[in-house]
Amino acid sequence: MKCKLTRELEFRPDWEGLKESVTWPSEPRVDDRGRHWHPVGTVIDHVQAWMLVANLDADAADDECEERVKVHRMKCNSTTDLKLARARLEAGIHPDDFEAFDAGEMVGYDPETGDPIPGPNADDDEDDD
Amino acid sequence: MAKVISKGSKIQQTIAMSLTDVAQMVSFSSSGAENETVDTTTLDTSGAGKEYLATGYTEGGSIDFELIFDPALAGHQAITDLLTTPAEVAWKVVFSDTSEYAFTGAGVGLDFTVDMADVIRATGSVKLDQLFTYTT
């Protein structure tokens, strides 16, 4: 079954079966740490391809993958929860702040001070003049 | 010298020729990474101190983790898939300061707990084949 990546994902060039399973739309990027990245749009033909779709890293690229993901979503119905979980992980949100993050009251933490960065729904505590 | 916070750190696993995040991780740690030594103390060793020599081998140890377990979550199914179909796969620890420790997992373990007034949790481990690749 096939999926098409919607985000860059890292791979190792020495993985067995890589070239047989992967179709790149462009030359993979190698970053300054020597890490190799599948470009967005990479098509992966693999028995686990549906997992990347379920993990919100890819879209289904054939009927087999589409059907497998449908079965998965019928079982867990957690796409919304997973989106939130991935967003929290990307922003490094502490569990104590999950509620505030989910409500849009904060979007992350200041890297210098560690203070929450207000989100679009943050309370405005300043008095109006 | 910096104090690196834990939040934002993650573990990545190989799924379909790609490294992707393991979701709903609560904590993780490494254990058992150490140089192997051999006791070379003999009856005629001078002084009270025991003597050891490095063998030249190093035990890579394991990564142990706790997660809020969702049996239907794709990333968690990928771990149980390794139990049913053992395979060596690439993993990576990514710290919040973007330092990375890559490793090959020789095998996994997974235990789950269902408790009143709690969510389903699982603890697991990944046994290292050889050592971490320590990259900062």
PDB file of N, CA, C and O in Angstrom, chain A residues 93-129:
ATOM      1  N   ILE A  93       4.713  21.444  25.149  1.00  0.00           N
ATOM      2  CA  ILE A  93       3.791  21.900  26.189  1.00  0.00           C
ATOM      3  C   ILE A  93       3.810  20.937  27.369  1.00  0.00           C
ATOM      4  O   ILE A  93       3.710  19.722  27.205  1.00  0.00           O
ATOM      5  N   HIS A  94       3.928  21.469  28.567  1.00  0.00           N
ATOM      6  CA  HIS A  94       3.890  20.664  29.789  1.00  0.00           C
ATOM      7  C   HIS A  94       2.458  20.192  30.017  1.00  0.00           C
ATOM      8  O   HIS A  94       1.517  20.939  29.752  1.00  0.00           O
ATOM      9  N   PRO A  95       2.290  18.980  30.539  1.00  0.00           N
ATOM     10  CA  PRO A  95       0.922  18.476  30.772  1.00  0.00           C
ATOM     11  C   PRO A  95       0.052  19.404  31.611  1.00  0.00           C
ATOM     12  O   PRO A  95      -1.163  19.486  31.400  1.00  0.00           O
ATOM     13  N   ASP A  96       0.666  20.137  32.569  1.00  0.00           N
ATOM     14  CA  ASP A  96      -0.133  21.073  33.380  1.00  0.00           C
ATOM     15  C   ASP A  96      -0.735  22.192  32.531  1.00  0.00           C
ATOM     16  O   ASP A  96      -1.689  22.845  32.954  1.00  0.00           O
ATOM     17  N   ASP A  97      -0.167  22.430  31.367  1.00  0.00           N
ATOM     18  CA  ASP A  97      -0.619  23.534  30.508  1.00  0.00           C
ATOM     19  C   ASP A  97      -1.426  23.049  29.311  1.00  0.00           C
ATOM     20  O   ASP A  97      -1.745  23.840  28.415  1.00  0.00           O
ATOM     21  N   PHE A  98      -1.745  21.761  29.253  1.00  0.00           N
ATOM     22  CA  PHE A  98      -2.489  21.224  28.103  1.00  0.00           C
ATOM     23  C   PHE A  98      -3.802  21.978  27.885  1.00  0.00           C
ATOM     24  O   PHE A  98      -4.181  22.319  26.760  1.00  0.00           O
ATOM     25  N   GLU A  99      -4.526  22.234  29.014  1.00  0.00           N
ATOM     26  CA  GLU A  99      -5.840  22.860  28.890  1.00  0.00           C
ATOM     27  C   GLU A  99      -5.706  24.259  28.284  1.00  0.00           C
ATOM     28  O   GLU A  99      -6.475  24.634  27.395  1.00  0.00           O
ATOM     29  N   ALA A 100      -4.736  25.006  28.771  1.00  0.00           N
ATOM     30  CA  ALA A 100      -4.521  26.359  28.255  1.00  0.00           C
ATOM     31  C   ALA A 100      -4.107  26.322  26.787  1.00  0.00           C
ATOM     32  O   ALA A 100      -4.557  27.145  25.980  1.00  0.00           O
ATOM     33  N   PHE A 101      -3.268  25.385  26.415  1.00  0.00           N
ATOM     34  CA  PHE A 101      -2.831  25.276  25.024  1.00  0.00           C
ATOM     35  C   PHE A 101      -3.991  24.884  24.122  1.00  0.00           C
ATOM     36  O   PHE A 101      -4.203  25.477  23.059  1.00  0.00           O
ATOM     37  N   ASP A 102      -4.770  23.878  24.554  1.00  0.00           N
ATOM     38  CA  ASP A 102      -5.898  23.414  23.738  1.00  0.00           C
ATOM     39  C   ASP A 102      -6.930  24.522  23.549  1.00  0.00           C
ATOM     40  O   ASP A 102      -7.630  24.558  22.529  1.00  0.00           O
ATOM     41  N   ALA A 103      -7.035  25.412  24.554  1.00  0.00           N
ATOM     42  CA  ALA A 103      -8.006  26.502  24.474  1.00  0.00           C
ATOM     43  C   ALA A 103      -7.465  27.690  23.694  1.00  0.00           C
ATOM     44  O   ALA A 103      -8.155  28.693  23.528  1.00  0.00           O
ATOM     45  N   GLY A 104      -6.226  27.589  23.226  1.00  0.00           N
ATOM     46  CA  GLY A 104      -5.649  28.696  22.465  1.00  0.00           C
ATOM     47  C   GLY A 104      -5.154  29.840  23.330  1.00  0.00           C
ATOM     48  O   GLY A 104      -4.863  30.925  22.825  1.00  0.00           O
ATOM     49  N   GLU A 105      -5.039  29.607  24.646  1.00  0.00           N
ATOM     50  CA  GLU A 105      -4.612  30.685  25.540  1.00  0.00           C
ATOM     51  C   GLU A 105      -3.092  30.853  25.530  1.00  0.00           C
ATOM     52  O   GLU A 105      -2.578  31.889  25.928  1.00  0.00           O
ATOM     53  N   MET A 106      -2.398  29.816  25.101  1.00  0.00           N
ATOM     54  CA  MET A 106      -0.936  29.914  24.974  1.00  0.00           C
ATOM     55  C   MET A 106      -0.508  29.090  23.778  1.00  0.00           C
ATOM     56  O   MET A 106      -1.210  28.149  23.372  1.00  0.00           O
ATOM     57  N   VAL A 107       0.653  29.438  23.211  1.00  0.00           N
ATOM     58  CA  VAL A 107       1.116  28.721  22.019  1.00  0.00           C
ATOM     59  C   VAL A 107       2.477  28.084  22.233  1.00  0.00           C
ATOM     60  O   VAL A 107       2.983  27.387  21.367  1.00  0.00           O
ATOM     61  N   GLY A 108       3.077  28.334  23.401  1.00  0.00           N
ATOM     62  CA  GLY A 108       4.400  27.780  23.663  1.00  0.00           C
ATOM     63  C   GLY A 108       5.042  28.522  24.807  1.00  0.00           C
ATOM     64  O   GLY A 108       4.357  29.173  25.597  1.00  0.00           O
ATOM     65  N   TYR A 109       6.381  28.396  24.878  1.00  0.00           N
ATOM     66  CA  TYR A 109       7.122  29.017  25.962  1.00  0.00           C
ATOM     67  C   TYR A 109       8.251  29.873  25.408  1.00  0.00           C
ATOM     68  O   TYR A 109       8.887  29.527  24.411  1.00  0.00           O
ATOM     69  N   ASP A 110       8.485  31.018  26.073  1.00  0.00           N
ATOM     70  CA  ASP A 110       9.605  31.871  25.695  1.00  0.00           C
ATOM     71  C   ASP A 110      10.897  31.098  25.947  1.00  0.00           C
ATOM     72  O   ASP A 110      11.121  30.623  27.060  1.00  0.00           O
ATOM     73  N   PRO A 111      11.752  30.947  24.926  1.00  0.00           N
ATOM     74  CA  PRO A 111      12.968  30.151  25.102  1.00  0.00           C
ATOM     75  C   PRO A 111      13.951  30.749  26.104  1.00  0.00           C
ATOM     76  O   PRO A 111      14.776  30.029  26.663  1.00  0.00           O
ATOM     77  N   GLU A 112      13.847  32.065  26.340  1.00  0.00           N
ATOM     78  CA  GLU A 112      14.761  32.713  27.275  1.00  0.00           C
ATOM     79  C   GLU A 112      14.257  32.603  28.708  1.00  0.00           C
ATOM     80  O   GLU A 112      15.004  32.271  29.625  1.00  0.00           O
ATOM     81  N   THR A 113      12.973  32.893  28.895  1.00  0.00           N
ATOM     82  CA  THR A 113      12.436  32.988  30.257  1.00  0.00           C
ATOM     83  C   THR A 113      11.639  31.764  30.664  1.00  0.00           C
ATOM     84  O   THR A 113      11.421  31.526  31.850  1.00  0.00           O
ATOM     85  N   GLY A 114      11.156  30.974  29.681  1.00  0.00           N
ATOM     86  CA  GLY A 114      10.290  29.850  29.992  1.00  0.00           C
ATOM     87  C   GLY A 114       8.856  30.262  30.253  1.00  0.00           C
ATOM     88  O   GLY A 114       8.013  29.415  30.536  1.00  0.00           O
ATOM     89  N   ASP A 115       8.548  31.557  30.150  1.00  0.00           N
ATOM     90  CA  ASP A 115       7.175  32.017  30.394  1.00  0.00           C
ATOM     91  C   ASP A 115       6.279  31.642  29.224  1.00  0.00           C
ATOM     92  O   ASP A 115       6.736  31.574  28.071  1.00  0.00           O
ATOM     93  N   PRO A 116       4.990  31.410  29.503  1.00  0.00           N
ATOM     94  CA  PRO A 116       4.079  31.076  28.399  1.00  0.00           C
ATOM     95  C   PRO A 116       3.958  32.219  27.404  1.00  0.00           C
ATOM     96  O   PRO A 116       3.919  33.386  27.791  1.00  0.00           O
ATOM     97  N   ILE A 117       3.899  31.868  26.129  1.00  0.00           N
ATOM     98  CA  ILE A 117       3.648  32.852  25.079  1.00  0.00           C
ATOM     99  C   ILE A 117       2.142  32.893  24.857  1.00  0.00           C
ATOM    100  O   ILE A 117       1.527  31.860  24.568  1.00  0.00           O
ATOM    101  N   PRO A 118       1.522  34.076  25.014  1.00  0.00           N
ATOM    102  CA  PRO A 118       0.054  34.124  24.890  1.00  0.00           C
ATOM    103  C   PRO A 118      -0.414  33.704  23.503  1.00  0.00           C
ATOM    104  O   PRO A 118       0.226  33.984  22.494  1.00  0.00           O
ATOM    105  N   GLY A 119      -1.532  33.005  23.504  1.00  0.00           N
ATOM    106  CA  GLY A 119      -2.154  32.609  22.245  1.00  0.00           C
ATOM    107  C   GLY A 119      -3.284  33.553  21.882  1.00  0.00           C
ATOM    108  O   GLY A 119      -3.549  34.523  22.590  1.00  0.00           O
ATOM    109  N   PRO A 120      -3.996  33.243  20.800  1.00  0.00           N
ATOM    110  CA  PRO A 120      -5.065  34.136  20.338  1.00  0.00           C
ATOM    111  C   PRO A 120      -6.217  34.290  21.323  1.00  0.00           C
ATOM    112  O   PRO A 120      -6.932  35.279  21.291  1.00  0.00           O
ATOM    113  N   ASN A 121      -6.386  33.324  22.217  1.00  0.00           N
ATOM    114  CA  ASN A 121      -7.491  33.379  23.178  1.00  0.00           C
ATOM    115  C   ASN A 121      -7.029  33.711  24.586  1.00  0.00           C
ATOM    116  O   ASN A 121      -7.756  33.501  25.561  1.00  0.00           O
ATOM    117  N   ALA A 122      -5.809  34.272  24.671  1.00  0.00           N
ATOM    118  CA  ALA A 122      -5.283  34.587  25.995  1.00  0.00           C
ATOM    119  C   ALA A 122      -6.122  35.674  26.624  1.00  0.00           C
ATOM    120  O   ALA A 122      -6.581  36.605  25.945  1.00  0.00           O
ATOM    121  N   ASP A 123      -6.305  35.620  27.969  1.00  0.00           N
ATOM    122  CA  ASP A 123      -7.023  36.671  28.672  1.00  0.00           C
ATOM    123  C   ASP A 123      -6.201  37.927  28.622  1.00  0.00           C
ATOM    124  O   ASP A 123      -4.988  37.903  28.843  1.00  0.00           O
ATOM    125  N   ASP A 124      -6.877  39.054  28.412  1.00  0.00           N
ATOM    126  CA  ASP A 124      -6.205  40.344  28.479  1.00  0.00           C
ATOM    127  C   ASP A 124      -6.439  40.888  29.866  1.00  0.00           C
ATOM    128  O   ASP A 124      -7.539  41.322  30.204  1.00  0.00           O
ATOM    129  N   ASP A 125      -5.408  40.846  30.740  1.00  0.00           N
ATOM    130  CA  ASP A 125      -5.593  41.280  32.118  1.00  0.00           C
ATOM    131  C   ASP A 125      -5.403  42.761  32.319  1.00  0.00           C
ATOM    132  O   ASP A 125      -5.624  43.291  33.390  1.00  0.00           O
ATOM    133  N   GLU A 126      -4.955  43.457  31.260  1.00  0.00           N
ATOM    134  CA  GLU A 126      -4.695  44.885  31.425  1.00  0.00           C
ATOM    135  C   GLU A 126      -6.012  45.642  31.432  1.00  0.00           C
ATOM    136  O   GLU A 126      -6.916  45.341  30.658  1.00  0.00           O
ATOM    137  N   ASP A 127      -6.068  46.621  32.331  1.00  0.00           N
ATOM    138  CA  ASP A 127      -7.266  47.449  32.390  1.00  0.00           C
ATOM    139  C   ASP A 127      -7.283  48.415  31.217  1.00  0.00           C
ATOM    140  O   ASP A 127      -6.243  48.949  30.826  1.00  0.00           O
ATOM    141  N   ASP A 128      -8.452  48.605  30.688  1.00  0.00           N
ATOM    142  CA  ASP A 128      -8.562  49.599  29.623  1.00  0.00           C
ATOM    143  C   ASP A 128      -8.594  50.990  30.226  1.00  0.00           C
ATOM    144  O   ASP A 128      -9.172  51.206  31.293  1.00  0.00           O
ATOM    145  N   ASP A 129      -8.027  51.932  29.568  1.00  0.00           N
ATOM    146  CA  ASP A 129      -8.043  53.313  30.081  1.00  0.00           C
ATOM    147  C   ASP A 129      -9.362  53.987  29.774  1.00  0.00           C
ATOM    148  O   ASP A 129      -9.986  53.704  28.750  1.00  0.00           O
TER     149      ASP A 129
END
